Coordinates of C-alpha atoms in Angstrom, one line a residue:
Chain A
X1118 CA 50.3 155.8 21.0
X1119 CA 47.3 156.2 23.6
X1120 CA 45.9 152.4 24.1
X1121 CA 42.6 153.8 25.4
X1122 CA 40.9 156.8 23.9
X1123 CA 38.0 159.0 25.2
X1124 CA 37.2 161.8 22.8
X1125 CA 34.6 163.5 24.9
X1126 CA 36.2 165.7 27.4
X1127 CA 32.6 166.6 28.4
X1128 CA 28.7 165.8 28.0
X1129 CA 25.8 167.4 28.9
X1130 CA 22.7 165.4 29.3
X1131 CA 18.8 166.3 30.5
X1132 CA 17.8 164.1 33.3
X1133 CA 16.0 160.9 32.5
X1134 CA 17.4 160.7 28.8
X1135 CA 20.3 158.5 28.1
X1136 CA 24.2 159.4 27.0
X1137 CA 26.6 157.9 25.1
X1138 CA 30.2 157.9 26.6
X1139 CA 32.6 157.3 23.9
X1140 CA 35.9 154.8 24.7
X1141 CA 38.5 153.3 21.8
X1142 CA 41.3 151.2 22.7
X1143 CA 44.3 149.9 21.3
X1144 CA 46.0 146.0 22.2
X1145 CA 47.5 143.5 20.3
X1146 CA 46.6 141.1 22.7
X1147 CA 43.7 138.8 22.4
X1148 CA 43.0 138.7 26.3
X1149 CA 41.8 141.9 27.6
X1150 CA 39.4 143.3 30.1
X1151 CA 37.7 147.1 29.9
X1152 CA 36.1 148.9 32.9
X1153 CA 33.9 152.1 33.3
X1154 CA 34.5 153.8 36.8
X1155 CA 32.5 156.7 38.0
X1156 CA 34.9 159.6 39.7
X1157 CA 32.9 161.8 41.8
X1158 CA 33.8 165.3 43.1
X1159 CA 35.1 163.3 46.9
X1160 CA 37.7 161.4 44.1
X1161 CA 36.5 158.2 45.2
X1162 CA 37.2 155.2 41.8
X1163 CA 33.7 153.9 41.5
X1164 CA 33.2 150.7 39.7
X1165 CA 30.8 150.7 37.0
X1166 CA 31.0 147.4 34.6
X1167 CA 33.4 145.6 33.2
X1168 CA 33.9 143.6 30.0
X1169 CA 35.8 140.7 29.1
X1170 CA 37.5 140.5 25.3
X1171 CA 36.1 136.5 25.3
X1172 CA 32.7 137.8 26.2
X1173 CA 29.9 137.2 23.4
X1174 CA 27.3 139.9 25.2
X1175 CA 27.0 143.1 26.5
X1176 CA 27.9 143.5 29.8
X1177 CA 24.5 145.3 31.8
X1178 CA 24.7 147.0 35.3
X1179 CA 21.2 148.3 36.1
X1180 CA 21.4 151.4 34.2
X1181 CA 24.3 151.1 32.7
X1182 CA 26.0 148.7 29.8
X1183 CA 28.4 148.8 27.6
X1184 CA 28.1 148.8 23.7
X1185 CA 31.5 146.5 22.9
X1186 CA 32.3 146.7 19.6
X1187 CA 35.6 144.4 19.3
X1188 CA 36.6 144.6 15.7
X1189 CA 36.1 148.5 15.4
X1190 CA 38.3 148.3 19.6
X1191 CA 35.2 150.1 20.6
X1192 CA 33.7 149.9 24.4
X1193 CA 31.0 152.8 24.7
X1194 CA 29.6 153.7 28.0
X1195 CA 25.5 153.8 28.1
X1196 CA 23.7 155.8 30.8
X1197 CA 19.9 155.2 30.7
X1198 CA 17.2 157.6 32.5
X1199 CA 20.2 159.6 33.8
X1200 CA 19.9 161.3 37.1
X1201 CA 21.6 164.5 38.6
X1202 CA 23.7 162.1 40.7
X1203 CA 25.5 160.8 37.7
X1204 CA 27.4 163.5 37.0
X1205 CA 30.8 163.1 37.2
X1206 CA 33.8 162.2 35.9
X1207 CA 33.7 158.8 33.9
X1208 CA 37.1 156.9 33.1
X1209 CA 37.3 153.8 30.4
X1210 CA 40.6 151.7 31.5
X1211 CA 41.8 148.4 30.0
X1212 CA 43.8 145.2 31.5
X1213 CA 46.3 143.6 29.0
X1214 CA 46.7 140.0 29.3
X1215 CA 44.9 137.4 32.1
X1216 CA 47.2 138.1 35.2
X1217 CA 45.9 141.5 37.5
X1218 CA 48.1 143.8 35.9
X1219 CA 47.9 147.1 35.7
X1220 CA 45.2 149.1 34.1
X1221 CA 45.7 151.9 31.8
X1222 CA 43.3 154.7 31.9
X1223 CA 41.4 157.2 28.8
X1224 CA 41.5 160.7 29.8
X1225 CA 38.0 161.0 31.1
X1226 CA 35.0 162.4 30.3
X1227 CA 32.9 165.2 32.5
X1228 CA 29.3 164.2 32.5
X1229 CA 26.6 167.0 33.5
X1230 CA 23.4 166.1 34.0
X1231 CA 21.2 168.7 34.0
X1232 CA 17.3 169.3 34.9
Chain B
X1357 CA 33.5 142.5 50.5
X1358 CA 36.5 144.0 49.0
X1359 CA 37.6 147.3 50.9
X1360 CA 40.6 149.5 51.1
X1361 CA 41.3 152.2 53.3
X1362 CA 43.2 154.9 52.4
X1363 CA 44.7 157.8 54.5
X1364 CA 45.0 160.3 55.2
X1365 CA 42.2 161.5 53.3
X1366 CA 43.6 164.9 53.0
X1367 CA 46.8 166.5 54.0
X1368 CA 48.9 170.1 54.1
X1369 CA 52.3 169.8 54.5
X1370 CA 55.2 172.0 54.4
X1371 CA 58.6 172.0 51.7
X1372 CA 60.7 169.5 52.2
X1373 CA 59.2 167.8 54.7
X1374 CA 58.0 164.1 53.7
X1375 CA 54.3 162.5 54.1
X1376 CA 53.2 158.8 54.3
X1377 CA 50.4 157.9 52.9
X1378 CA 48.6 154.5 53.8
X1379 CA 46.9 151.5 52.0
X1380 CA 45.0 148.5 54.0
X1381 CA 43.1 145.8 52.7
X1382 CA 40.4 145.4 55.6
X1383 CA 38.9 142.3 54.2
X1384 CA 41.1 140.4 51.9
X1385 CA 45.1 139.7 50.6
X1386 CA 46.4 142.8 48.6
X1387 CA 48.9 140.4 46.9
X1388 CA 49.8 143.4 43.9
X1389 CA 49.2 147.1 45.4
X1390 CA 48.7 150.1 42.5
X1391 CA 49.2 153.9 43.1
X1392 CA 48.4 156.1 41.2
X1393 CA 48.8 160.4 40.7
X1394 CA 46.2 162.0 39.5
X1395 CA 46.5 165.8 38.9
X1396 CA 42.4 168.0 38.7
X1397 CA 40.6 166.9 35.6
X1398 CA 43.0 164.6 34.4
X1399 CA 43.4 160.8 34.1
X1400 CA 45.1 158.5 36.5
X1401 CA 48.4 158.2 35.8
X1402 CA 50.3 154.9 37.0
X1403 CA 53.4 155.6 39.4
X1404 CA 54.4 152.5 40.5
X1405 CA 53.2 148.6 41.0
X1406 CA 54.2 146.7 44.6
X1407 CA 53.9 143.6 45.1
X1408 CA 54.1 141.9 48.7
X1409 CA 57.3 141.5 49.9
X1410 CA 59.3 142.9 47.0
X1411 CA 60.6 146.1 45.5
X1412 CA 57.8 148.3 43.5
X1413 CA 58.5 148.5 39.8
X1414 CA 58.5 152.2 38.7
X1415 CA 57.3 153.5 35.9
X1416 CA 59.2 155.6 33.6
X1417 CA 59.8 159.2 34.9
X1418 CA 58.8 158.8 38.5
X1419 CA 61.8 158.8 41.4
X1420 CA 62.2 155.8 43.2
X1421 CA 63.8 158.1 45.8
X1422 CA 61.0 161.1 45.9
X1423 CA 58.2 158.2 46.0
X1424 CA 59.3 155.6 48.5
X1425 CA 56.7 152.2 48.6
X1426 CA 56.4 149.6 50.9
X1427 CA 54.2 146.5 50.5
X1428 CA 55.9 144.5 53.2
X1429 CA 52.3 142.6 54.3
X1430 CA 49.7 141.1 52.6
X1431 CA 47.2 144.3 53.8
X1432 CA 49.5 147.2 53.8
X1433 CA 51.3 149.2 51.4
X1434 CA 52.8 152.9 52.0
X1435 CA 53.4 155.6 49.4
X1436 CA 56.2 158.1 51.5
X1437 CA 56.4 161.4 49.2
X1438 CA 60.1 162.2 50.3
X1439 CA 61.0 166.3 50.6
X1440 CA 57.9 167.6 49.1
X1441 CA 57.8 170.6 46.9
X1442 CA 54.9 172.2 45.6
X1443 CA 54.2 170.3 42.4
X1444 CA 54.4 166.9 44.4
X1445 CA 50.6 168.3 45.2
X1446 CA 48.0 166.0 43.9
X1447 CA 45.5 163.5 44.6
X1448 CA 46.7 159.8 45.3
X1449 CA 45.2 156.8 44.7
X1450 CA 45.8 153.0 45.6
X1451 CA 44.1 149.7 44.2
X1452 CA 44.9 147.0 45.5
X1453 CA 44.2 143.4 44.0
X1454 CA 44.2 140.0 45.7
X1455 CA 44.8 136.3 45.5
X1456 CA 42.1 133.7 44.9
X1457 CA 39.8 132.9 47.1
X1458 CA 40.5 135.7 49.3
X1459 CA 37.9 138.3 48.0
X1460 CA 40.2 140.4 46.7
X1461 CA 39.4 139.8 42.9
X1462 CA 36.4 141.8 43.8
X1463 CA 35.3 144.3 41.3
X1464 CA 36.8 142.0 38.7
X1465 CA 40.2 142.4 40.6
X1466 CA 40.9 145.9 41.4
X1467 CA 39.7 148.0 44.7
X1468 CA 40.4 151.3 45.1
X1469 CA 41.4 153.6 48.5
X1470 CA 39.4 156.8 48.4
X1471 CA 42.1 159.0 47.5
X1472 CA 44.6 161.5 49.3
X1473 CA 44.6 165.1 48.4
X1474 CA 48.3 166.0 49.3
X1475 CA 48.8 170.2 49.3
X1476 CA 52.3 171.2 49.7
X1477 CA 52.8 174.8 50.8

């Protein structure tokens, strides 16, 4: 069974609105983390925001945040007042457990911003 | 804080010869080193985890033999793609993640190299 789940295999936005990237995720264990990360074109992993299972709010990052919904295993990505530089490749990926183990990855969702 | 430098950042190489590629942790302890395959459009799929000084734990269905890593220091780890074939092309990725104290929990613990775009022709 896939522990994280992105449904959108791509998005389309207008510049300066906001999107909605869609993750799910599957653990039996109470300690988790989630992260967004940003994949250019170049391939580069960049980090976007992270959430915590024990945390009570929202995680922010500028103009992003992330809509964690933990009883429906829900971690949305939100993109406010997108630009043309945001599009991308976006990847949800959870940490089981407390130690630095590995993460497991969604399979990613193409953003397009257009003009 | 918190970088890793991967390379080569791109590389051609014939069948059946073999191709190293390189991981260092400029600014902190890469205690537990990540790679990672990633063919175009698709996710990151986990080959193998190394920790410092000991044998990388494999995960199921990639040769231990084809994809040879060493983590013998605390800022380098190696990914050596043995006799490569065609489909052994892909992009490769480390992350590296670090002790305490050492900045390497940067990034909430994981730092990624900038990829190496392997083409085997």
């Amino acid at each position: 069974a896939q522990k994280i789940t992105q449904t959108q295999p791509g998005m389309f936005v207008q510049e300066k609105e906001a999107v909605t990237l869609d993750c799910t995720y599957d653990t039996s264990d109470p300690s988790y983390g989630l992260f967004w990360y940003k994949q250019p074109s170049s391939g580069e992993m960049i980090f976007l925001i992270y959430q915590g299972s024990y945390d009570q709010q929202n995680a922010t990052e500028g103009r992003y945040s992330l809509n964690f919904q933990k009883a429906r295993k829900s971690a949305n990505l939100v993109i406010s007042a997108s630009q043309l530089g945001d599009s991308a490749m976006y990847f949800c990926a959870m940490r089981e457990g407390t130690s630095y183990g590995k993460l497991t990855f969604g399979q990613g969702t193409i953003l397009t911003v257009h003009p | 804080g918190a970088v890793v430098s991967q390379h080569p950042s791109r590389v051609i190489c014939k069948s059946g010869t073999s191709v190293k590629i390189e991981c260092r942790s400029l600014d902190f302890q890469a205690t537990t080193m990540f790679w990672y395959r990633q063919f175009p459009k698709q996710s990151l799929m986990l080959m193998a985890t190394s920790n410092e000084g000991s044998k990388a734990t494999y995960e199921q269905g990639v040769e231990k033999d084809k994809f040879l890593i060493n983590h013998a220091s605390l800022t380098l780890s190696t990914l050596t793609v043995t006799s490569a074939h065609p489909e052994d092309s892909s992009f490769y990725i480390c992350s590296a993640s670090g002790a305490v104290g050492t900045g390497g929990r940067a990034n909430y613990g994981y730092t990624f190299g900038s990829g190496t775009r392997l083409t085997v022709v």
